[in-house]
mmCIF file of C-alpha atoms in Angstrom:
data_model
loop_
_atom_site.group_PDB
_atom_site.id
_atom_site.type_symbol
_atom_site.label_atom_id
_atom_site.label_comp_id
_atom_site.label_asym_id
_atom_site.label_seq_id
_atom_site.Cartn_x
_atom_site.Cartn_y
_atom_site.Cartn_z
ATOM 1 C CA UNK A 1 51.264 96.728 27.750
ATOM 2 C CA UNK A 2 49.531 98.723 30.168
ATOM 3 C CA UNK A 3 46.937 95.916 30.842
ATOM 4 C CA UNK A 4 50.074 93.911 31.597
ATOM 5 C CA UNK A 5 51.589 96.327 34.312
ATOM 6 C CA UNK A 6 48.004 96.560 35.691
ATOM 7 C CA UNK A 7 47.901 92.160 36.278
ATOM 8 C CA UNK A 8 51.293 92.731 37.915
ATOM 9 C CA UNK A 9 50.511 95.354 40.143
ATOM 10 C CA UNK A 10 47.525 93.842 41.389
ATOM 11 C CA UNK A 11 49.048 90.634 42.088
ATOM 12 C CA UNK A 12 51.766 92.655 44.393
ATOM 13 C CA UNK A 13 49.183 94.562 45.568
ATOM 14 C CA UNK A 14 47.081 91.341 46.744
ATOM 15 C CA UNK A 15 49.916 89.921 47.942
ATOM 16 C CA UNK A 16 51.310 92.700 49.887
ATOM 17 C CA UNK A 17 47.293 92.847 51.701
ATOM 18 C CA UNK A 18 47.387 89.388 52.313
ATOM 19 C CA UNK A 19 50.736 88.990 54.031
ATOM 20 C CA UNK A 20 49.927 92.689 55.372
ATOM 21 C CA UNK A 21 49.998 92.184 58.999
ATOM 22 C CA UNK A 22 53.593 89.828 58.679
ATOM 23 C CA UNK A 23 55.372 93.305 57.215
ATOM 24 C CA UNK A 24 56.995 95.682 58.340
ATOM 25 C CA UNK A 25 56.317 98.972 58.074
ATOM 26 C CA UNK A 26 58.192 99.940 55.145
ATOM 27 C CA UNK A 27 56.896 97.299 53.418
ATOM 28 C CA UNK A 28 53.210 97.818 54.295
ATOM 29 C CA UNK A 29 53.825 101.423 53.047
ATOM 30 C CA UNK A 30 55.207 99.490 49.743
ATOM 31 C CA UNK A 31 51.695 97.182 49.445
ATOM 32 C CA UNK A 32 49.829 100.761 49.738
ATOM 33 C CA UNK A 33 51.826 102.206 46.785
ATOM 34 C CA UNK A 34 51.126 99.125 44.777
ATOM 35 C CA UNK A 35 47.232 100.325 45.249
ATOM 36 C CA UNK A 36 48.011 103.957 44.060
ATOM 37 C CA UNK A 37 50.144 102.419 40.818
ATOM 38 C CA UNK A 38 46.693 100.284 40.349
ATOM 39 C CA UNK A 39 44.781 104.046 40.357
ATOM 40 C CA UNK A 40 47.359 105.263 38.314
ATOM 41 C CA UNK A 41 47.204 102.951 35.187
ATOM 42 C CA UNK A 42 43.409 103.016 35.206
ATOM 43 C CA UNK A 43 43.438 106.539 34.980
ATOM 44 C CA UNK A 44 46.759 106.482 32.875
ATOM 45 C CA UNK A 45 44.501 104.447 30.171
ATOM 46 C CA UNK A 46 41.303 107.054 31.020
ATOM 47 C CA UNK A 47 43.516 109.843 30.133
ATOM 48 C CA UNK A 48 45.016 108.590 26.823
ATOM 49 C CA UNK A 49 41.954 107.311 25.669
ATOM 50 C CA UNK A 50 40.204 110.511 26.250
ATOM 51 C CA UNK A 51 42.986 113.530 25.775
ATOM 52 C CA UNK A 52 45.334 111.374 23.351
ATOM 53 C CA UNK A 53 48.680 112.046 26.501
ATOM 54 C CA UNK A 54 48.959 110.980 29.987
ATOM 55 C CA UNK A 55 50.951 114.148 30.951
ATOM 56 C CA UNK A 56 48.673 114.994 33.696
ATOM 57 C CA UNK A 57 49.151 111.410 35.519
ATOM 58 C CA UNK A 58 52.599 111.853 35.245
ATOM 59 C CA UNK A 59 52.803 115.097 37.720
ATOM 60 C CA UNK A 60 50.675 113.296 40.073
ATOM 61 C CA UNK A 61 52.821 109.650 39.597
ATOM 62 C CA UNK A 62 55.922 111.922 40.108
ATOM 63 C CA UNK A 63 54.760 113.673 43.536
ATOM 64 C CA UNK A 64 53.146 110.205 44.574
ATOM 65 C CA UNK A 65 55.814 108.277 43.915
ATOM 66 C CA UNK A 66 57.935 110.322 45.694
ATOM 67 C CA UNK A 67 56.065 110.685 48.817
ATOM 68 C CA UNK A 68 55.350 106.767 48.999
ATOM 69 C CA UNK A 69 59.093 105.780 48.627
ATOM 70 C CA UNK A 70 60.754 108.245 50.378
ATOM 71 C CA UNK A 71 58.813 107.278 53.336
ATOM 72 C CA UNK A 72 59.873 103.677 52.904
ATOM 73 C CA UNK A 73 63.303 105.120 53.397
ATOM 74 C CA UNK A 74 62.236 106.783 56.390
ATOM 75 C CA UNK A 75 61.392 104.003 58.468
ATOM 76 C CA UNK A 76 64.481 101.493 56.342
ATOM 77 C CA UNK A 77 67.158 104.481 57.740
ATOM 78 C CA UNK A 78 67.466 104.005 61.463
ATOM 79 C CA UNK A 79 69.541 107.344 61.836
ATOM 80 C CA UNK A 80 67.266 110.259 62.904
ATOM 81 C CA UNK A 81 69.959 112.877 60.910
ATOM 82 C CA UNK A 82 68.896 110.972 57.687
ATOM 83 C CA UNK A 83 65.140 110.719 58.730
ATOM 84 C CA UNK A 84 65.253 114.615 59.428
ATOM 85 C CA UNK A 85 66.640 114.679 55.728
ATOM 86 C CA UNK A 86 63.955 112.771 54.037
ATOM 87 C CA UNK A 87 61.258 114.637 56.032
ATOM 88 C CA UNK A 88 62.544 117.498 54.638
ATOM 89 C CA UNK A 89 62.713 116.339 50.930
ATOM 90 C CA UNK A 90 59.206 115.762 50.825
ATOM 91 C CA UNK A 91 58.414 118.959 52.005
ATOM 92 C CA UNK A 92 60.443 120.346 49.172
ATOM 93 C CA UNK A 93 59.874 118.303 46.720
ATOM 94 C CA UNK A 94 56.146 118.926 47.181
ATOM 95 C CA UNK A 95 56.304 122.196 47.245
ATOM 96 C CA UNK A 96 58.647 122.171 43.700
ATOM 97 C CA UNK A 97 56.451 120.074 42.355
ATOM 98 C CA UNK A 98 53.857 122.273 42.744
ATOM 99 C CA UNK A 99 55.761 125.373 41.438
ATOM 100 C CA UNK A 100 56.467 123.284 38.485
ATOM 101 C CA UNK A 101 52.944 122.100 37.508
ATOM 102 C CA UNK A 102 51.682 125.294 37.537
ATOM 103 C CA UNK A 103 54.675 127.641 36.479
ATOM 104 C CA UNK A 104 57.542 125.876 35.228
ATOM 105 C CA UNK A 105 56.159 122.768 33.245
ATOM 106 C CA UNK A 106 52.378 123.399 33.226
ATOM 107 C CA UNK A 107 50.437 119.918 33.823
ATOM 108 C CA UNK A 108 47.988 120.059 31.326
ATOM 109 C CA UNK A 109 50.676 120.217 28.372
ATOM 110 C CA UNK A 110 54.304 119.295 29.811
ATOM 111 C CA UNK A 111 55.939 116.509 31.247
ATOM 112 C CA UNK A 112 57.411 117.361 34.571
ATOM 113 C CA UNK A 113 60.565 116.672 33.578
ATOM 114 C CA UNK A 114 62.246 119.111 36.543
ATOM 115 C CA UNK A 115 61.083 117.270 39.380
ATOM 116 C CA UNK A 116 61.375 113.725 37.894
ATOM 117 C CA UNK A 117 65.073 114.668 37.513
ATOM 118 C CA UNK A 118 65.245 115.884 41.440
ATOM 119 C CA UNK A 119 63.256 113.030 43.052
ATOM 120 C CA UNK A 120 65.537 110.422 40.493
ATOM 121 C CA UNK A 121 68.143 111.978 42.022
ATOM 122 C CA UNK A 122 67.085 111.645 45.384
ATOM 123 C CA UNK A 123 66.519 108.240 45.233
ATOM 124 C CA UNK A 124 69.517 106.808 43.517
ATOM 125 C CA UNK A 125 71.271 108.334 46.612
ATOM 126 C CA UNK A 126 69.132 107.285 49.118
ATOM 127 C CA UNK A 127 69.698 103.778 47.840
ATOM 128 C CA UNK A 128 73.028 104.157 48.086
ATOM 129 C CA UNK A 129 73.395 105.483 51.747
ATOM 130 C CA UNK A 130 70.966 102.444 52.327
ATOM 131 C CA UNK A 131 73.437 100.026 50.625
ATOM 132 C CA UNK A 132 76.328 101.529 52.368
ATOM 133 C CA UNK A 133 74.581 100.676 55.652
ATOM 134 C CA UNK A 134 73.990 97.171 55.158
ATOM 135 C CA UNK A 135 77.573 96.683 54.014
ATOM 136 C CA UNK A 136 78.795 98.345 57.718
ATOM 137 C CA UNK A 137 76.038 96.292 59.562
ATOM 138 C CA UNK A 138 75.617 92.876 57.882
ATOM 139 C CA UNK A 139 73.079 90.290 59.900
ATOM 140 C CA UNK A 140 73.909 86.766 58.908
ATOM 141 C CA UNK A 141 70.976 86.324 57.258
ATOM 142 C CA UNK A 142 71.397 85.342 53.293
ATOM 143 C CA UNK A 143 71.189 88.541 51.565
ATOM 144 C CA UNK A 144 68.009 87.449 49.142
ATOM 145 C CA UNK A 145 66.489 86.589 52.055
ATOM 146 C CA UNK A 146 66.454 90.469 52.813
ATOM 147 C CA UNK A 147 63.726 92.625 51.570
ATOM 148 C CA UNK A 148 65.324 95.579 51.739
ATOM 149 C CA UNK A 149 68.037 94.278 49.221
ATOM 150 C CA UNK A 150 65.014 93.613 47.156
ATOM 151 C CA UNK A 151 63.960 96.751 47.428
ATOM 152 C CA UNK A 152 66.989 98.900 47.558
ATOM 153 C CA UNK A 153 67.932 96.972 44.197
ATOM 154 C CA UNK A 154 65.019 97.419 42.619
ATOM 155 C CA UNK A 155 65.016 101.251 43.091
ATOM 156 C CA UNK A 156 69.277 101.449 42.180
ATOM 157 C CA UNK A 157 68.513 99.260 38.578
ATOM 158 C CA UNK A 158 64.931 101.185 37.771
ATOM 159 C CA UNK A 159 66.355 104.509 38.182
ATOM 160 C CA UNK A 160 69.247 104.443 37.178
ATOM 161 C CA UNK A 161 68.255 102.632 33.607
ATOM 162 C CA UNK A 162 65.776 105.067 33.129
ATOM 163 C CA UNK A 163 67.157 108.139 33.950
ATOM 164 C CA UNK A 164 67.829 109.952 30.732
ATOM 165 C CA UNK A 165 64.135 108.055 29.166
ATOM 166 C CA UNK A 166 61.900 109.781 32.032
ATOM 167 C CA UNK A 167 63.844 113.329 32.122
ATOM 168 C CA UNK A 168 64.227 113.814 28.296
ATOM 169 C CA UNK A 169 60.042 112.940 27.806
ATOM 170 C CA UNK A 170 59.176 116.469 26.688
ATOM 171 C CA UNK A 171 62.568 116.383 23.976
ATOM 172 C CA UNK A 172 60.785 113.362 22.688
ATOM 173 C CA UNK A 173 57.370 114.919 22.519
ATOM 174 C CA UNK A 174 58.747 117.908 21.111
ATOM 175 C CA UNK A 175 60.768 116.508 18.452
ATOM 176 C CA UNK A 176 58.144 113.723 18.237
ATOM 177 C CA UNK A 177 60.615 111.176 18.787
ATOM 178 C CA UNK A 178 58.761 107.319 18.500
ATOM 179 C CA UNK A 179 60.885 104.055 18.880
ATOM 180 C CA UNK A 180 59.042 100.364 19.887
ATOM 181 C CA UNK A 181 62.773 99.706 21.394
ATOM 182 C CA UNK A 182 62.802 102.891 23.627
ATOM 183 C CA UNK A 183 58.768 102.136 24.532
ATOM 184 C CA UNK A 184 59.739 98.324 24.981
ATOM 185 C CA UNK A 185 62.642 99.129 27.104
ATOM 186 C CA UNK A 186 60.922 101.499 28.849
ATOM 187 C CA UNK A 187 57.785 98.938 30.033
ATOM 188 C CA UNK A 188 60.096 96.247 30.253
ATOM 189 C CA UNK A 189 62.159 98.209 32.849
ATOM 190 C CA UNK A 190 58.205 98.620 34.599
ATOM 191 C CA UNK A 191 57.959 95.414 34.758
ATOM 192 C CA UNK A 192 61.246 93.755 36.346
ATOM 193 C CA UNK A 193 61.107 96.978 38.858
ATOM 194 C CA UNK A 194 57.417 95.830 39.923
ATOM 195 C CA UNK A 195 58.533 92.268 40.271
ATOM 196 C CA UNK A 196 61.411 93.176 42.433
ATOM 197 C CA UNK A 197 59.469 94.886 44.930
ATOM 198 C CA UNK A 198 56.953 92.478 44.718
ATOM 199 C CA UNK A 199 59.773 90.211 46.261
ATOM 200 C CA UNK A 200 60.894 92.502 48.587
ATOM 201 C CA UNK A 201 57.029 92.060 49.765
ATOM 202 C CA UNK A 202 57.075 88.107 49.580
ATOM 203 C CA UNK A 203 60.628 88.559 51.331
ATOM 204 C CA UNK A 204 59.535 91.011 54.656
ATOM 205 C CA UNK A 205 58.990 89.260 58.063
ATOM 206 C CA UNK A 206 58.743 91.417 60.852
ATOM 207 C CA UNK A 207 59.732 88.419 62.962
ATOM 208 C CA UNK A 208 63.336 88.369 61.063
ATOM 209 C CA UNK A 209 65.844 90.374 62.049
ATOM 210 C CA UNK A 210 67.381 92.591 58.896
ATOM 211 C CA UNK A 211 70.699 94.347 58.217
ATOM 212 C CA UNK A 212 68.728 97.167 58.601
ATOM 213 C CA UNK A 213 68.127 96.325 62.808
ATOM 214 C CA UNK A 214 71.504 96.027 63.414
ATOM 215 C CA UNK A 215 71.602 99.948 62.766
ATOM 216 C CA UNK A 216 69.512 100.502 66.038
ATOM 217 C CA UNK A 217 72.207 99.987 67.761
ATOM 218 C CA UNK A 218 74.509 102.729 66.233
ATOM 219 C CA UNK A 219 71.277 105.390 65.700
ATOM 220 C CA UNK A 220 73.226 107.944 67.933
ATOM 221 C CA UNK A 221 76.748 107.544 66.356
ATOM 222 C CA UNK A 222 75.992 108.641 63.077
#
């Protein structure tokens, strides 16, 4: 299954370099993080193979993750109060994370189950500010035609399916908890959340207006 999410997220990761200069920046950020995924399975499979758990690739997927996406939403959110916000996260969030790998849920034997619940968090509400916007300042462009619906999607239905899977990982090591449906559901979440984005990629024009432009507009209302 892993050799299956590493096809996939080379294919988005070739397209996103081919159509690279026709993005915009938060999608040219997204093509990058398709390259770190790439990193992260091969040494996902190096780890397992060697030390039997991937718990260390986890704390840096977490923190990577985090930063990569976050800053999509950076440059998607138009209003500097919300930018100020994310900016901010990140900072946190970094500095948790590293409290947590080396205090809290060490990252050579525990899942880091604390800040995969915060930065969950923090993106199912990004995506919904996001969503909120586009609903106030609609372009009349057809909504699949919009990347960022791609993408905001993607993140709402990955996250939100996988919540209590990602932040319960150490109950299930603990308790050594093994189902093919969890595992299946699990990679086959993976997999329609990679394929999304790689739409949102296929989707992005920076010569097409998006519902996210029309926000320029209203920057110093909100």
């Amino acid at each position: 299954m892993l050799n299956l999410l590493l096809v996939l997220s080379f294919i988005v990761a070739v397209t996103g370099m081919v159509r690279y200069k026709r993005l915009t920046m938060p999608f040219k950020i997204l093509s990058l993080y398709f390259v770190f995924e790439i990193l992260i399975i091969l040494f996902d499979e190096w780890e397992i193979a060697r030390y039997k758990t991937n718990v260390i690739q986890l704390h840096i997927e977490t923190s990577g993750t985090y930063i990569f996406f976050s800053f999509i939403y950076y440059f998607l959110f138009k209003s500097k109060y919300i930018k100020v916000l994310i900016l901010a996260s990140v900072i946190l969030v970094i500095v948790f994370s590293l409290i947590n790998s080396f205090f809290l849920q060490p990252y050579s034997t525990t899942f880091p189950t604390n800040t995969t619940l915060i930065t969950e968090i923090l993106y199912l509400i990004f995506a919904v500010l996001l969503f909120n916007k586009m609903l106030l300042y609609p372009t009349e462009i057809n909504i699949i035609k919009q990347s960022t619906f791609w993408y905001n999607s993607a993140i709402i239905l990955f996250y939100s399916s996988v919540f209590l899977y990602m932040t319960l990982a150490n109950y299930y090591q603990a308790h050594k908890v093994s189902s093919y449906i969890i595992d299946y559901f699990a990679y086959g979440s993976i997999i329609i959340f990679d394929v999304l984005l790689g739409i949102a990629i296929l989707t992005d024009n920076k010569e097409i207006p998006t519902a996210n432009d029309a926000q320029l507009s209203f920057r110093d209302t909100e």
